PDB file of C-alpha atoms in Angstrom:
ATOM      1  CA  UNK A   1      -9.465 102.536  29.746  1.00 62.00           C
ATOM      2  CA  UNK A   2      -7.167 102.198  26.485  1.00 83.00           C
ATOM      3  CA  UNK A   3      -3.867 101.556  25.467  1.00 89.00           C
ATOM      4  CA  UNK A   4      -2.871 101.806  21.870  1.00 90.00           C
ATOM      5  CA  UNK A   5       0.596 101.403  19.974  1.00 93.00           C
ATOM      6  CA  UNK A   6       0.634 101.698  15.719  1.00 94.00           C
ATOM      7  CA  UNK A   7       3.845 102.310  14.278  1.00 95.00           C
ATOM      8  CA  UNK A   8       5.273 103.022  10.579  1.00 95.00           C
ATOM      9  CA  UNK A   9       8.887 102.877   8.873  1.00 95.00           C
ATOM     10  CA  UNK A  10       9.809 106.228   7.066  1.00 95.00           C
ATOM     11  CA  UNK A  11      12.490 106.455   4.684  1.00 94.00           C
ATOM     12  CA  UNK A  12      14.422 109.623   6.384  1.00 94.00           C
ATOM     13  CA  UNK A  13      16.836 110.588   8.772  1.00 94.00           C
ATOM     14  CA  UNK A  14      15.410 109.929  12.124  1.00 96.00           C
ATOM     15  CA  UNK A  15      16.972 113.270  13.548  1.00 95.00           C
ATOM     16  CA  UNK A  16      15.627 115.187  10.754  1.00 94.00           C
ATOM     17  CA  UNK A  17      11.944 113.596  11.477  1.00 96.00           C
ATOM     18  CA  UNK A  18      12.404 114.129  15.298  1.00 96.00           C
ATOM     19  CA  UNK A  19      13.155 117.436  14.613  1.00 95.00           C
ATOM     20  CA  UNK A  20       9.953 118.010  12.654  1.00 95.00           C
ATOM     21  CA  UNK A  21       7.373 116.198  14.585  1.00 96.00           C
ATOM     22  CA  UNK A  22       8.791 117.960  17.336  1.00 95.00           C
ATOM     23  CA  UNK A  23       8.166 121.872  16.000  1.00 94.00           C
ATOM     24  CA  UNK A  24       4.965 122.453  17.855  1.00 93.00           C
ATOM     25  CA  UNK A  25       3.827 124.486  14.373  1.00 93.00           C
ATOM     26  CA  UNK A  26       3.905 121.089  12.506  1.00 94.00           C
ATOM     27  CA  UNK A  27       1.245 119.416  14.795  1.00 92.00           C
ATOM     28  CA  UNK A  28      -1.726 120.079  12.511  1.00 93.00           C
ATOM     29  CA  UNK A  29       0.617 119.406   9.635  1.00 93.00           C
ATOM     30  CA  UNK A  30      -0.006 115.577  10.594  1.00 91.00           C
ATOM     31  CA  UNK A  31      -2.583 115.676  13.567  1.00 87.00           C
ATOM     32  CA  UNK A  32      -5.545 115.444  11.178  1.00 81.00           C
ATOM     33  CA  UNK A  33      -7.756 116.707  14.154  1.00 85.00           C
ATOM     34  CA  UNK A  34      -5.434 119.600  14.703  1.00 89.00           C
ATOM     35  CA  UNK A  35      -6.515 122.906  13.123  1.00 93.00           C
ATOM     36  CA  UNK A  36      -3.916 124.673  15.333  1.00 94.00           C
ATOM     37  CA  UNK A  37      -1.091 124.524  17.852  1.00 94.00           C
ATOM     38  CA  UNK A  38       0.700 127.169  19.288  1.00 94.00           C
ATOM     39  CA  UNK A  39       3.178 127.188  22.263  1.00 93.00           C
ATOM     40  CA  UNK A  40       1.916 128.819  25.091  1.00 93.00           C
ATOM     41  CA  UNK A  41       4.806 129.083  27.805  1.00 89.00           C
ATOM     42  CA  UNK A  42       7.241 126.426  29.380  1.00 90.00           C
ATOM     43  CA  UNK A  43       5.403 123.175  28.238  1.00 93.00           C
ATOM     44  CA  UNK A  44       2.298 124.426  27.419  1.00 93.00           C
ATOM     45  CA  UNK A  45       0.660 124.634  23.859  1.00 94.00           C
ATOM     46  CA  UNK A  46      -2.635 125.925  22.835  1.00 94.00           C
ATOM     47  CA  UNK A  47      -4.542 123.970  21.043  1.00 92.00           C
ATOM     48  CA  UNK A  48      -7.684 124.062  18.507  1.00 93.00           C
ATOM     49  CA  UNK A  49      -8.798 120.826  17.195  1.00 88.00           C
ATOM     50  CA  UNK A  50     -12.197 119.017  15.990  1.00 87.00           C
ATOM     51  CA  UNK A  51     -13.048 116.208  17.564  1.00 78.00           C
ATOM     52  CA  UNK A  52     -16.160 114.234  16.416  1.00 78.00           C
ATOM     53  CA  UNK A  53     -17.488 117.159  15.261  1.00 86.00           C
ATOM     54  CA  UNK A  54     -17.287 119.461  18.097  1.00 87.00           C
ATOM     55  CA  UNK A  55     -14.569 122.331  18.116  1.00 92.00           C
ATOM     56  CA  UNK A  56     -11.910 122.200  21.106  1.00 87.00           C
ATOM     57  CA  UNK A  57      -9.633 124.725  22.406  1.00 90.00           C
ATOM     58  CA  UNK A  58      -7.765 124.507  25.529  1.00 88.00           C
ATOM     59  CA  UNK A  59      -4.203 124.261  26.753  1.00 91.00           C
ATOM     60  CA  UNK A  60      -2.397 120.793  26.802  1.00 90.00           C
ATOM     61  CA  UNK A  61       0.897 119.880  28.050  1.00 93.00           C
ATOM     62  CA  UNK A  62       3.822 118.989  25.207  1.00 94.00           C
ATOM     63  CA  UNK A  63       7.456 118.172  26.111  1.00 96.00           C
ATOM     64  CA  UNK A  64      10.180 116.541  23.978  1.00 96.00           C
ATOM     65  CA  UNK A  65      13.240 114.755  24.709  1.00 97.00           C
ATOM     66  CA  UNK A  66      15.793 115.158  21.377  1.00 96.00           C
ATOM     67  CA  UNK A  67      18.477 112.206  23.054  1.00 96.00           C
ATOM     68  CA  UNK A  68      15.720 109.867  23.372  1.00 97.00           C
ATOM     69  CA  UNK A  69      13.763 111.336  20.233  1.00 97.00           C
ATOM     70  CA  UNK A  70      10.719 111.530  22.517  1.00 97.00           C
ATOM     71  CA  UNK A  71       8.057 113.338  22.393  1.00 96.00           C
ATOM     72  CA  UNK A  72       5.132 113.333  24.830  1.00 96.00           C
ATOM     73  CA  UNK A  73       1.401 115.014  24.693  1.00 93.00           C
ATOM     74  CA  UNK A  74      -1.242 115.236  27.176  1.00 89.00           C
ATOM     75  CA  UNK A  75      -4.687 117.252  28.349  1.00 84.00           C
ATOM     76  CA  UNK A  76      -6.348 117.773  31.701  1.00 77.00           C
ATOM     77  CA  UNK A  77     -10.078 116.274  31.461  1.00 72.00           C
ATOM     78  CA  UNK A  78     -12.136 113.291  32.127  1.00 68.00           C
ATOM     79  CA  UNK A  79     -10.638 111.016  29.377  1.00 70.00           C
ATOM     80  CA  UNK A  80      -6.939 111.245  31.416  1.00 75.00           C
ATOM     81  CA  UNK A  81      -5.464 111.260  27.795  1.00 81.00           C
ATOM     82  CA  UNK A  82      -1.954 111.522  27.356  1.00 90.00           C
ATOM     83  CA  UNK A  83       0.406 110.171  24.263  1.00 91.00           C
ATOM     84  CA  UNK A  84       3.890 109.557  23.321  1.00 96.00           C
ATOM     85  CA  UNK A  85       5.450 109.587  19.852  1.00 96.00           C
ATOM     86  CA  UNK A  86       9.183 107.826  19.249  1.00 97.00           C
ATOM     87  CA  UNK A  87      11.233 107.901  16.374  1.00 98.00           C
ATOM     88  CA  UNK A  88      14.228 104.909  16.282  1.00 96.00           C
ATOM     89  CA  UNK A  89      16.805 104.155  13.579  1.00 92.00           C
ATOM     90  CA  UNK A  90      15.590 101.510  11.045  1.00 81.00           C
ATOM     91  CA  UNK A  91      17.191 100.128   7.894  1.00 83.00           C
ATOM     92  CA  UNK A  92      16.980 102.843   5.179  1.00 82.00           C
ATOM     93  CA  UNK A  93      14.859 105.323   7.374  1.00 92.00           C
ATOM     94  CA  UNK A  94      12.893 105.856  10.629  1.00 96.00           C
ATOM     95  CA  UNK A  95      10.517 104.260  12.450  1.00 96.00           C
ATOM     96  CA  UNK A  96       7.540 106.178  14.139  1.00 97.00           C
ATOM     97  CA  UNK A  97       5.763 104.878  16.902  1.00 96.00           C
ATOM     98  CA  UNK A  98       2.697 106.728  18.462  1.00 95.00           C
ATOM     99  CA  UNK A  99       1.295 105.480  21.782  1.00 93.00           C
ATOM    100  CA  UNK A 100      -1.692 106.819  23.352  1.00 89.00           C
ATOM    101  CA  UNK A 101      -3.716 106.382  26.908  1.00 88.00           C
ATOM    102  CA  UNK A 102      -7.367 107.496  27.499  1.00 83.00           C
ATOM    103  CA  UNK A 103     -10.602 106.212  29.318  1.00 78.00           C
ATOM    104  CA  UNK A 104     -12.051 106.707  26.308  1.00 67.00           C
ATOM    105  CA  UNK A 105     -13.361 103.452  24.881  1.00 63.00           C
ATOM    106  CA  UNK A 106     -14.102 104.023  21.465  1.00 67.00           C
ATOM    107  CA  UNK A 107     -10.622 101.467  20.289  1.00 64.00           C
ATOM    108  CA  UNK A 108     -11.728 101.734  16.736  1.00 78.00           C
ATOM    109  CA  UNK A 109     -12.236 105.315  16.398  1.00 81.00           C
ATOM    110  CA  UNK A 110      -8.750 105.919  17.936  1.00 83.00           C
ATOM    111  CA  UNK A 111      -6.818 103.092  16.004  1.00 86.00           C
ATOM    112  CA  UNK A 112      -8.099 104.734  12.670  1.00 88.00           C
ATOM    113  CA  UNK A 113      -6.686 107.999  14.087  1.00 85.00           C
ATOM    114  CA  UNK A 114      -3.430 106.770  15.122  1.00 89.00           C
ATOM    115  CA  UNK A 115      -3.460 105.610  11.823  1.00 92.00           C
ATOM    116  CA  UNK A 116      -4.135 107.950   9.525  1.00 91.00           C
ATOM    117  CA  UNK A 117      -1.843 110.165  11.880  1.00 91.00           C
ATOM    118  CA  UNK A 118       0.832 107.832  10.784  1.00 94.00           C
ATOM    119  CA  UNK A 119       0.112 107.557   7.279  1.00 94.00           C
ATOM    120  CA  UNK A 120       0.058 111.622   7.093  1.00 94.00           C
ATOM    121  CA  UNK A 121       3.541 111.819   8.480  1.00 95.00           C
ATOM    122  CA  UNK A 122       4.775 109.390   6.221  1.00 94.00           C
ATOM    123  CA  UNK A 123       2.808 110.686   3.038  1.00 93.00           C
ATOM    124  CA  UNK A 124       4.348 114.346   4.556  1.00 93.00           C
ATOM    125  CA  UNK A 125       7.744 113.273   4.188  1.00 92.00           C
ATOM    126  CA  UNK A 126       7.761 110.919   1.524  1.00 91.00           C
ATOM    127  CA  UNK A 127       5.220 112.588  -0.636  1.00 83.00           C
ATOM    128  CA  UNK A 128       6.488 116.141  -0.673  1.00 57.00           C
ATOM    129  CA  UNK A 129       3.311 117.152   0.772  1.00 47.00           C
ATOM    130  CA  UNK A 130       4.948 119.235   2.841  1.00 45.00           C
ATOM    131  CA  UNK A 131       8.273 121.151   2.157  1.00 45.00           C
ATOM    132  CA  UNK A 132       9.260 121.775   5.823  1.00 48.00           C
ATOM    133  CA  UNK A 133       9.323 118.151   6.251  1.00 51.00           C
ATOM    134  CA  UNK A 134      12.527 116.436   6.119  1.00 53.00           C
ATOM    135  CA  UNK A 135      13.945 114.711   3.149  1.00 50.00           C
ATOM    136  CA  UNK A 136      15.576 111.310   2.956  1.00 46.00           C
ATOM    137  CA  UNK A 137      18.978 111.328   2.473  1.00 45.00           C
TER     138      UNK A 137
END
């Protein structure tokens, strides 16, 4: 079983980064697994993604809480994976902090992904890499 936490400062507006890691269209935007995401009724999305390799589709759970600027992932399956994303206030910006659960036990393999997942949102919204993405202030 594993329990991982990375985080990142961005320099935004933490609504306006809430509100864009929230849009279930964005998800492959900074998932770098993601190929695509599409809601699929109440707090379901459909999701494609490729995972060491292998192609995945199948529906996950996604719900978001704007007050608390939550948001929260999960998938049926053997790996009882589920994940949570934050954004707080921080001095000039935002701060990002993913969480995940599995039973998976690969720790390294994850970190790096929580990682790079981290570093895409900020290069996203600091970079310009993507013009949907909120700009600081």
């Amino acid at each position: 079983m594993g329990n991982y936490e990375h985080s990142t400062t961005v320099t935004t507006d933490p609504d306006a980064l809430f509100d864009y890691l929230a849009d279930i269209h964005h998800l492959p935007d900074y998932f770098a697994a993601m190929r695509s995401a599409e809601p699929a009724g109440d707090d379901a999305v459909y999701t494609v993604a490729e995972v060491d390799g292998n192609r995945r589709e199948g529906e996950a759970w996604f719900t978001t809480d704007r007050d608390a600027r939550t948001l929260r992932w999960g998938s049926e399956g053997p790996n009882d994976y589920s994940g949570e994303l934050e954004v707080t206030g921080a001095d000039g910006g935002a701060q990002v902090i993913v969480r995940l659960h599995t039973e998976r036990v690969e720790g390294h393999d994850i970190d790096e992904g929580l990682q790079a997942t981290l570093a895409q949102i900020k290069r996203n919204v600091e970079g310009g890499a993507d013009r949907a993405a909120p700009r600081p202030s």
